Amino acid sequence: MKNLYLDTRVLDERASEEFDLSEELLMENAAAAIANFIRKKFKKGKRVLGICGGGNNGADVLCALRMLEGEYECEFILASKNLKPLAAKQLERAKFACVRESKDIENSLNSAKCVIDGLFGSGLNRNLDEKHIELISKINASPAYIIACDMPSGLSSEGKVLGACVKADVTVTMGARKLALYSDVAKDYVGKIKLATLGISVQNYECESDYHLLEKCDLMLPNRKNQCVNKGDFGHAFIISGEHIGASKLCAKAAFAFGAGLVSVIGEQGLNLPTHIMQASKISEKMNAGALGMGLGKKGVEELEVQILKGKKLVLDADIFYSPKVLELLSENCVLTPHPKEFCSLLKICKMADIDVQTLQENRYAYARAWSEKFKAVLVLKGANTIIAKDGQIYVMPYGKSALAKGGSGDVLSGLVLALLAQGYEPLNAAISATLAHALSLRNFDKNSYALEPTDIIKGVKCLRKR
């Protein structure tokens, strides 16, 4: 996994102090990264347009244009007359290198092969005015390939869109990865994210962080190395069935497919389960990990006996987040998998916040972290970029796709977590590997994005290979 940072300015300051690298030298390295990306992406002679604000992002772009002029046909649009000292210096240098200032914004945007967005950086903390919203709208309507310098203009350091946002094909972020680039809403604006170093290695530039970006290599599959084993060595998972039986079945199928030795569904009525899934009327001592909430319904929650569940490793989902009983189940052996509406209900039950989904989505990191600092369980807050939180540490899983936004997808995820808990994974590791497996199961899904069925996820999980 890699580090993420809410604010990287402290890293710039540290680099300047410890390695005697001036702000100007860091800027030259940032600009060189953009220039080199363009050299690899586009043939010589193409038209490159920079959209420059008055701050350091605009200065970065002017500096890059200076480096490219002669090899490419470079011009800039200056969106502000109030230039910071470095921006003024880079403007002077760019003009001296024959980079031209555009006098016709729309014509330049339509004729450019590549547009570099340098309007605003991560320090933006106010809603944009109509003038800048209109300019961003024109940038987004351009047929050009759009590169965001550091982060798309209009995105705040918390990952909120402040009125409008540049929709980039790629974001070249400087020095270290910004947390804002991995918010749910940012996913539709950042494009591919590339990291540019600033004349110093990542190891020397970065410091410790409470925010982490999960990678494919963090997936720990439950592959069976020992041969002298039996089904009991891989745990006995159980799912408490309720009003909507389909949810329990999906959860059970996913748990069995992801390595649990035995899987039982707890229910009184005939459930018509697959032949490899057992049915039981009660929880036995040998059942070491369970899942509940999915499809349980209001009546099922009311009838739930909490005492018998204590001491078991648990996955909590769906309907349980609307009942105060969830507080009796919380422990360090639990993994919670709410979607945003369910998490809002949980926050209210925990007396932490009474908010709507929109407020939560605008502050996902803050609420997830605050909850994890108060409770010992592992939180998996589902979303476009799923958040896993434990003890104030945040892990972002960035591989989610819109194809997964289907009923039953969450039940499969709960089953994957359950399988790993049954096999002895620690709750945090189970949550990390299950969310990665869930998303990466679509690696070879070749049907339309709207066509996914929950069973397709299970099929994909069966074929995963660690790469």
Short mmCIF file of C-alpha atoms in Angstrom, two decimals, residues 5-397:
data_model
loop_
_atom_site.label_atom_id
_atom_site.label_comp_id
_atom_site.label_asym_id
_atom_site.label_seq_id
_atom_site.Cartn_x
_atom_site.Cartn_y
_atom_site.Cartn_z
CA TYR A 5 -1.86 12.88 2.48
CA LEU A 6 -4.52 15.41 3.34
CA ASP A 7 -1.99 18.24 2.89
CA THR A 8 1.40 17.90 1.18
CA ARG A 9 2.63 21.43 1.85
CA VAL A 10 4.37 20.23 5.00
CA LEU A 11 6.25 17.72 2.83
CA ASP A 12 7.42 20.49 0.51
CA GLU A 13 8.60 22.50 3.50
CA ARG A 14 10.41 19.49 4.91
CA ALA A 15 12.13 18.83 1.57
CA SER A 16 13.25 22.46 1.43
CA GLU A 17 14.64 22.40 4.96
CA GLU A 18 16.31 18.96 5.03
CA PHE A 19 17.63 18.85 1.47
CA ASP A 20 18.03 22.58 0.82
CA LEU A 21 15.71 22.41 -2.19
CA SER A 22 14.16 25.78 -2.94
CA GLU A 23 10.48 26.17 -3.85
CA GLU A 24 11.58 27.20 -7.32
CA LEU A 25 13.66 24.05 -7.79
CA LEU A 26 10.75 21.88 -6.66
CA MET A 27 8.61 23.71 -9.20
CA GLU A 28 11.09 23.05 -12.00
CA ASN A 29 10.97 19.33 -11.20
CA ALA A 30 7.17 19.37 -11.11
CA ALA A 31 7.03 21.09 -14.49
CA ALA A 32 9.58 18.66 -15.94
CA ALA A 33 7.30 15.76 -14.97
CA ILE A 34 4.41 17.29 -16.93
CA ALA A 35 6.64 18.12 -19.89
CA ASN A 36 8.06 14.59 -20.01
CA PHE A 37 4.58 13.08 -19.83
CA ILE A 38 3.54 15.17 -22.85
CA ARG A 39 6.69 14.17 -24.75
CA LYS A 40 5.79 10.50 -24.27
CA LYS A 41 2.11 10.98 -25.06
CA PHE A 42 2.17 13.31 -28.09
CA LYS A 43 4.16 13.67 -31.28
CA LYS A 44 6.32 16.76 -31.72
CA GLY A 45 4.68 19.80 -33.25
CA LYS A 46 1.27 19.35 -31.62
CA ARG A 47 -0.47 22.33 -30.04
CA VAL A 48 -0.35 22.47 -26.22
CA LEU A 49 -2.44 24.97 -24.28
CA GLY A 50 -1.95 25.85 -20.63
CA ILE A 51 -4.78 27.31 -18.51
CA CYS A 52 -3.01 29.24 -15.76
CA GLY A 53 -4.21 30.76 -12.52
CA GLY A 54 -2.17 33.21 -10.48
CA GLY A 55 -0.78 30.71 -7.99
CA ASN A 56 1.86 28.00 -8.01
CA ASN A 57 -0.22 25.62 -10.13
CA GLY A 58 -0.34 28.21 -12.87
CA ALA A 59 3.40 28.72 -12.40
CA ASP A 60 4.01 24.97 -12.79
CA VAL A 61 2.15 25.01 -16.11
CA LEU A 62 3.95 28.10 -17.43
CA CYS A 63 7.23 26.45 -16.52
CA ALA A 64 6.25 23.26 -18.39
CA LEU A 65 5.23 25.26 -21.46
CA ARG A 66 8.62 26.97 -21.45
CA MET A 67 10.30 23.55 -21.46
CA LEU A 68 8.12 22.32 -24.36
CA GLU A 69 8.17 25.40 -26.60
CA GLY A 70 10.08 24.71 -29.80
CA GLU A 71 9.27 21.01 -29.69
CA TYR A 72 5.55 21.80 -29.49
CA GLU A 73 3.38 24.77 -30.39
CA CYS A 74 2.71 26.19 -26.92
CA GLU A 75 0.38 28.91 -25.73
CA PHE A 76 -1.30 29.90 -22.48
CA ILE A 77 -4.46 31.50 -21.17
CA LEU A 78 -3.94 33.65 -18.08
CA ALA A 79 -7.07 33.47 -15.92
CA SER A 80 -5.82 35.88 -13.24
CA LYS A 81 -3.95 39.17 -13.18
CA ASN A 82 -2.93 38.75 -9.54
CA LEU A 83 0.17 36.63 -9.86
CA LYS A 84 2.25 35.27 -7.01
CA PRO A 85 5.98 36.06 -7.31
CA LEU A 86 6.93 32.67 -8.76
CA ALA A 87 4.04 32.77 -11.22
CA ALA A 88 5.14 36.22 -12.39
CA LYS A 89 8.71 34.96 -12.82
CA GLN A 90 7.60 31.87 -14.75
CA LEU A 91 5.35 34.02 -16.96
CA GLU A 92 8.30 36.23 -17.86
CA ARG A 93 10.46 33.21 -18.67
CA ALA A 94 7.73 31.56 -20.75
CA LYS A 95 7.24 34.71 -22.83
CA PHE A 96 11.01 34.99 -23.33
CA ALA A 97 10.96 31.40 -24.65
CA CYS A 98 8.28 32.53 -27.18
CA VAL A 99 5.29 30.85 -25.51
CA ARG A 100 2.34 32.86 -26.82
CA GLU A 101 -0.62 34.21 -24.88
CA SER A 102 -3.96 33.23 -26.39
CA LYS A 103 -6.43 35.98 -27.18
CA ASP A 104 -9.22 33.64 -28.30
CA ILE A 105 -10.06 31.15 -25.53
CA GLU A 106 -12.65 29.07 -27.40
CA ASN A 107 -10.59 28.76 -30.59
CA SER A 108 -7.49 27.77 -28.57
CA LEU A 109 -9.41 25.16 -26.60
CA ASN A 110 -10.89 23.66 -29.75
CA SER A 111 -7.61 23.57 -31.69
CA ALA A 112 -5.32 22.30 -28.92
CA LYS A 113 -4.30 18.65 -28.89
CA CYS A 114 -3.50 18.85 -25.18
CA VAL A 115 -4.76 21.17 -22.44
CA ILE A 116 -2.92 21.51 -19.14
CA ASP A 117 -5.14 22.62 -16.26
CA GLY A 118 -3.30 24.89 -13.82
CA LEU A 119 -6.15 27.10 -12.60
CA PHE A 120 -6.28 26.08 -8.95
CA GLY A 121 -4.40 23.74 -6.66
CA SER A 122 -5.22 21.80 -3.50
CA GLY A 123 -5.48 24.99 -1.46
CA LEU A 124 -8.84 25.93 -3.00
CA ASN A 125 -11.33 26.38 -0.16
CA ARG A 126 -14.16 28.47 -1.61
CA ASN A 127 -16.89 27.95 -4.16
CA LEU A 128 -15.91 29.11 -7.63
CA ASP A 129 -17.43 32.25 -9.13
CA GLU A 130 -19.42 32.27 -12.36
CA LYS A 131 -16.42 33.34 -14.42
CA HIS A 132 -14.33 30.32 -13.40
CA ILE A 133 -17.29 27.93 -13.64
CA GLU A 134 -17.82 29.09 -17.22
CA LEU A 135 -14.12 28.63 -18.03
CA ILE A 136 -14.11 25.12 -16.56
CA SER A 137 -17.22 24.29 -18.58
CA LYS A 138 -15.38 25.35 -21.74
CA ILE A 139 -12.33 23.27 -20.78
CA ASN A 140 -14.51 20.20 -20.23
CA ALA A 141 -16.22 20.73 -23.60
CA SER A 142 -12.86 20.84 -25.40
CA PRO A 143 -11.97 17.82 -27.58
CA ALA A 144 -8.41 18.01 -26.28
CA TYR A 145 -6.69 15.54 -23.97
CA ILE A 146 -6.78 17.20 -20.54
CA ILE A 147 -3.96 16.96 -18.01
CA ALA A 148 -4.61 18.26 -14.48
CA CYS A 149 -1.56 19.70 -12.78
CA ASP A 150 -1.44 18.27 -9.23
CA MET A 151 -5.24 17.99 -8.98
CA PRO A 152 -8.21 19.00 -11.15
CA SER A 153 -9.23 22.63 -10.61
CA GLY A 154 -12.37 22.88 -8.50
CA LEU A 155 -11.54 19.96 -6.21
CA SER A 156 -10.90 20.84 -2.56
CA SER A 157 -8.32 19.22 -0.28
CA GLU A 158 -11.19 17.16 1.22
CA GLY A 159 -12.20 15.89 -2.22
CA LYS A 160 -15.32 18.07 -2.63
CA VAL A 161 -16.32 19.76 -5.90
CA LEU A 162 -16.60 23.48 -5.24
CA GLY A 163 -19.15 24.49 -7.87
CA ALA A 164 -17.43 22.95 -10.89
CA CYS A 165 -14.41 20.78 -11.60
CA VAL A 166 -12.13 20.10 -14.55
CA LYS A 167 -12.69 16.59 -15.91
CA ALA A 168 -9.16 15.37 -16.59
CA ASP A 169 -7.95 12.41 -18.62
CA VAL A 170 -4.95 12.20 -16.33
CA THR A 171 -3.86 13.95 -13.15
CA VAL A 172 -0.13 14.39 -12.63
CA THR A 173 0.07 14.91 -8.88
CA MET A 174 3.20 16.40 -7.36
CA GLY A 175 5.44 14.89 -4.71
CA ALA A 176 2.92 12.64 -2.96
CA ARG A 177 -0.59 11.31 -3.50
CA LYS A 178 -3.35 13.58 -2.21
CA LEU A 179 -6.25 12.07 -0.28
CA ALA A 180 -8.65 14.33 -2.19
CA LEU A 181 -7.91 12.53 -5.45
CA TYR A 182 -9.46 9.35 -4.04
CA SER A 183 -12.76 10.70 -2.74
CA ASP A 184 -15.90 9.18 -4.25
CA VAL A 185 -16.83 12.31 -6.18
CA ALA A 186 -13.26 12.79 -7.46
CA LYS A 187 -13.42 9.47 -9.29
CA ASP A 188 -15.32 11.09 -12.17
CA TYR A 189 -12.80 13.94 -12.53
CA VAL A 190 -9.23 12.78 -11.92
CA GLY A 191 -8.81 10.26 -14.73
CA LYS A 192 -5.65 8.20 -14.35
CA ILE A 193 -3.44 9.38 -11.49
CA LYS A 194 0.30 9.67 -12.06
CA LEU A 195 2.80 10.59 -9.34
CA ALA A 196 5.62 13.01 -10.17
CA THR A 197 8.64 13.14 -7.89
CA LEU A 198 10.25 16.51 -7.23
CA GLY A 199 13.95 15.75 -7.43
CA ILE A 200 13.87 13.56 -4.35
CA SER A 201 12.84 9.94 -3.88
CA VAL A 202 9.42 9.02 -2.49
CA GLN A 203 11.14 7.49 0.54
CA ASN A 204 12.96 10.74 1.35
CA TYR A 205 10.05 13.02 0.49
CA GLU A 206 7.25 11.30 2.40
CA CYS A 207 6.68 10.91 6.13
CA GLU A 208 4.21 8.79 8.12
CA SER A 209 0.52 9.09 7.32
CA ASP A 210 -2.79 7.89 8.74
CA TYR A 211 -4.16 7.49 5.21
CA HIS A 212 -3.25 4.62 2.91
CA LEU A 213 -4.00 3.61 -0.68
CA LEU A 214 -4.51 -0.10 -1.20
CA GLU A 215 -2.84 -1.80 -4.16
CA LYS A 216 -3.53 -5.07 -5.95
CA CYS A 217 -0.49 -6.61 -4.26
CA ASP A 218 -2.19 -6.11 -0.85
CA LEU A 219 -4.64 -8.87 -1.71
CA MET A 220 -3.88 -11.97 0.37
CA LEU A 221 -5.78 -14.87 -1.15
CA PRO A 222 -6.61 -17.82 1.14
CA ASN A 223 -4.73 -20.32 -1.02
CA ARG A 224 -4.19 -23.67 0.69
CA LYS A 225 -0.50 -24.49 0.98
CA ASN A 226 -0.67 -27.48 3.32
CA GLN A 227 -2.02 -30.75 1.96
CA CYS A 228 -2.67 -32.71 5.18
CA VAL A 229 -5.84 -30.81 6.10
CA ASN A 230 -9.59 -31.28 6.46
CA LYS A 231 -12.61 -29.03 5.99
CA GLY A 232 -12.67 -28.13 9.68
CA ASP A 233 -9.27 -26.47 9.35
CA PHE A 234 -10.86 -23.74 7.24
CA GLY A 235 -13.61 -22.71 9.63
CA HIS A 236 -17.35 -23.08 9.86
CA ALA A 237 -19.15 -19.92 8.74
CA PHE A 238 -22.82 -19.21 9.45
CA ILE A 239 -25.32 -16.70 8.10
CA ILE A 240 -28.49 -15.77 9.96
CA SER A 241 -31.34 -15.84 7.47
CA GLY A 242 -34.37 -13.59 7.61
CA GLU A 243 -37.10 -11.96 5.57
CA HIS A 244 -35.17 -11.81 2.28
CA ILE A 245 -33.65 -15.27 1.87
CA GLY A 246 -31.80 -14.41 -1.34
CA ALA A 247 -29.35 -12.20 0.56
CA SER A 248 -28.41 -15.10 2.86
CA LYS A 249 -27.93 -17.44 -0.09
CA LEU A 250 -25.62 -15.03 -1.90
CA CYS A 251 -23.60 -14.44 1.25
CA ALA A 252 -23.31 -18.19 1.82
CA LYS A 253 -22.29 -18.94 -1.76
CA ALA A 254 -19.60 -16.24 -1.62
CA ALA A 255 -18.25 -17.53 1.70
CA PHE A 256 -18.01 -21.08 0.36
CA ALA A 257 -16.36 -19.94 -2.88
CA PHE A 258 -13.74 -17.94 -0.97
CA GLY A 259 -12.45 -20.83 1.08
CA ALA A 260 -14.63 -21.40 4.15
CA GLY A 261 -14.54 -25.12 4.96
CA LEU A 262 -18.19 -25.32 5.98
CA VAL A 263 -21.04 -22.86 5.52
CA SER A 264 -24.42 -23.03 7.25
CA VAL A 265 -27.48 -20.82 6.92
CA ILE A 266 -29.47 -20.45 10.15
CA GLY A 267 -33.23 -20.55 9.60
CA GLU A 268 -36.38 -22.38 10.55
CA GLN A 269 -38.23 -22.67 7.23
CA GLY A 270 -37.04 -24.71 4.27
CA LEU A 271 -34.57 -22.46 2.44
CA ASN A 272 -33.93 -24.55 -0.69
CA LEU A 273 -30.18 -24.06 -0.41
CA PRO A 274 -27.52 -25.30 -2.84
CA THR A 275 -26.37 -28.82 -2.00
CA HIS A 276 -23.00 -27.65 -0.65
CA ILE A 277 -24.58 -25.16 1.78
CA MET A 278 -26.03 -26.58 5.00
CA GLN A 279 -29.07 -25.41 6.93
CA ALA A 280 -29.26 -25.33 10.72
CA SER A 281 -31.89 -24.16 13.18
CA LYS A 282 -29.39 -22.74 15.66
CA ILE A 283 -25.78 -21.63 16.02
CA SER A 284 -23.41 -24.32 17.27
CA GLU A 285 -20.16 -23.96 19.22
CA LYS A 286 -18.13 -25.15 16.23
CA MET A 287 -19.37 -22.28 14.08
CA ASN A 288 -16.58 -19.75 14.53
CA ALA A 289 -17.61 -16.81 12.29
CA GLY A 290 -21.00 -15.43 11.35
CA ALA A 291 -22.76 -12.84 9.23
CA LEU A 292 -26.04 -11.13 10.01
CA GLY A 293 -28.16 -8.22 8.90
CA MET A 294 -28.35 -8.94 5.18
CA GLY A 295 -32.00 -9.59 4.34
CA LEU A 296 -32.78 -10.01 8.04
CA GLY A 297 -35.76 -7.63 8.08
CA LYS A 298 -37.30 -5.77 11.01
CA LYS A 299 -38.82 -8.89 12.56
CA GLY A 300 -35.55 -10.79 12.27
CA VAL A 301 -33.68 -8.01 14.02
CA GLU A 302 -36.25 -7.91 16.84
CA GLU A 303 -35.98 -11.68 17.38
CA LEU A 304 -32.17 -11.71 17.23
CA GLU A 305 -30.53 -13.25 20.31
CA VAL A 306 -27.40 -11.21 20.90
CA GLN A 307 -25.92 -13.27 23.72
CA ILE A 308 -25.26 -16.37 21.61
CA LEU A 309 -23.28 -14.25 19.11
CA LYS A 310 -20.80 -12.88 21.63
CA GLY A 311 -17.35 -14.39 21.26
CA LYS A 312 -17.90 -15.11 17.55
CA LYS A 313 -16.17 -13.28 14.73
CA LEU A 314 -18.94 -11.32 12.99
CA VAL A 315 -19.76 -9.49 9.80
CA LEU A 316 -22.52 -6.93 10.39
CA ASP A 317 -24.49 -5.56 7.46
CA ALA A 318 -27.70 -3.94 6.25
CA ASP A 319 -30.73 -4.13 8.60
CA ILE A 320 -28.72 -4.42 11.82
CA PHE A 321 -27.55 -0.82 11.40
CA TYR A 322 -31.08 0.44 12.07
CA SER A 323 -31.32 -1.20 15.50
CA PRO A 324 -29.69 -0.30 18.84
CA LYS A 325 -28.80 -4.00 19.10
CA VAL A 326 -25.80 -3.25 16.89
CA LEU A 327 -24.11 -1.60 19.89
CA GLU A 328 -24.26 -4.87 21.84
CA LEU A 329 -22.47 -6.69 19.02
CA LEU A 330 -19.59 -4.28 18.43
CA SER A 331 -16.19 -5.69 19.34
CA GLU A 332 -12.67 -5.99 17.98
CA ASN A 333 -13.80 -9.24 16.27
CA CYS A 334 -16.37 -7.44 14.08
CA VAL A 335 -16.29 -6.12 10.53
CA LEU A 336 -19.09 -3.70 9.59
CA THR A 337 -20.03 -3.25 5.92
CA PRO A 338 -22.59 -0.42 5.68
CA HIS A 339 -23.48 1.61 2.62
CA PRO A 340 -23.76 5.40 3.23
CA LYS A 341 -27.43 5.45 4.33
CA GLU A 342 -26.81 2.60 6.76
CA PHE A 343 -23.73 4.34 8.14
CA CYS A 344 -25.75 7.52 8.74
CA SER A 345 -28.15 5.43 10.84
CA LEU A 346 -25.24 3.84 12.70
CA LEU A 347 -23.75 7.26 13.48
CA LYS A 348 -27.08 8.35 14.94
CA ILE A 349 -27.43 5.18 17.05
CA CYS A 350 -23.87 5.71 18.31
CA LYS A 351 -24.80 9.32 19.19
CA MET A 352 -21.99 10.66 17.02
CA ALA A 353 -23.93 12.56 14.35
CA ASP A 354 -27.42 13.03 12.92
CA ILE A 355 -26.69 13.70 9.24
CA ASP A 356 -28.07 12.91 5.80
CA VAL A 357 -26.31 10.92 3.10
CA GLN A 358 -25.13 13.99 1.19
CA THR A 359 -23.39 15.40 4.26
CA LEU A 360 -21.74 12.05 4.90
CA GLN A 361 -20.57 11.70 1.31
CA GLU A 362 -18.96 15.14 1.46
CA ASN A 363 -17.08 14.16 4.64
CA ARG A 364 -16.57 10.39 4.29
CA TYR A 365 -12.98 10.34 5.55
CA ALA A 366 -13.71 12.45 8.61
CA TYR A 367 -16.75 10.47 9.79
CA ALA A 368 -15.17 7.08 9.06
CA ARG A 369 -12.06 8.03 10.97
CA ALA A 370 -13.97 9.50 13.91
CA TRP A 371 -16.09 6.34 14.22
CA SER A 372 -13.04 4.08 14.11
CA GLU A 373 -11.35 6.05 16.88
CA LYS A 374 -14.33 5.45 19.17
CA PHE A 375 -15.05 1.77 18.42
CA LYS A 376 -12.73 -1.22 18.06
CA ALA A 377 -14.52 -2.89 15.15
CA VAL A 378 -13.34 -2.58 11.54
CA LEU A 379 -15.48 -0.31 9.37
CA VAL A 380 -15.92 -0.93 5.64
CA LEU A 381 -17.78 2.10 4.29
CA LYS A 382 -18.88 1.09 0.81
CA GLY A 383 -18.66 3.51 -2.09
CA ALA A 384 -16.99 4.26 -5.42
CA ASN A 385 -13.72 4.18 -3.50
CA THR A 386 -14.48 2.03 -0.47
CA ILE A 387 -13.02 3.19 2.86
CA ILE A 388 -11.73 0.77 5.47
CA ALA A 389 -11.16 2.33 8.89
CA LYS A 390 -9.53 0.91 12.02
CA ASP A 391 -8.13 2.78 15.06
CA GLY A 392 -8.04 6.09 13.19
CA GLN A 393 -6.18 4.63 10.21
CA ILE A 394 -7.89 4.97 6.82
CA TYR A 395 -7.38 2.55 3.91
CA VAL A 396 -8.82 3.47 0.51
CA MET A 397 -9.70 0.71 -1.97
#
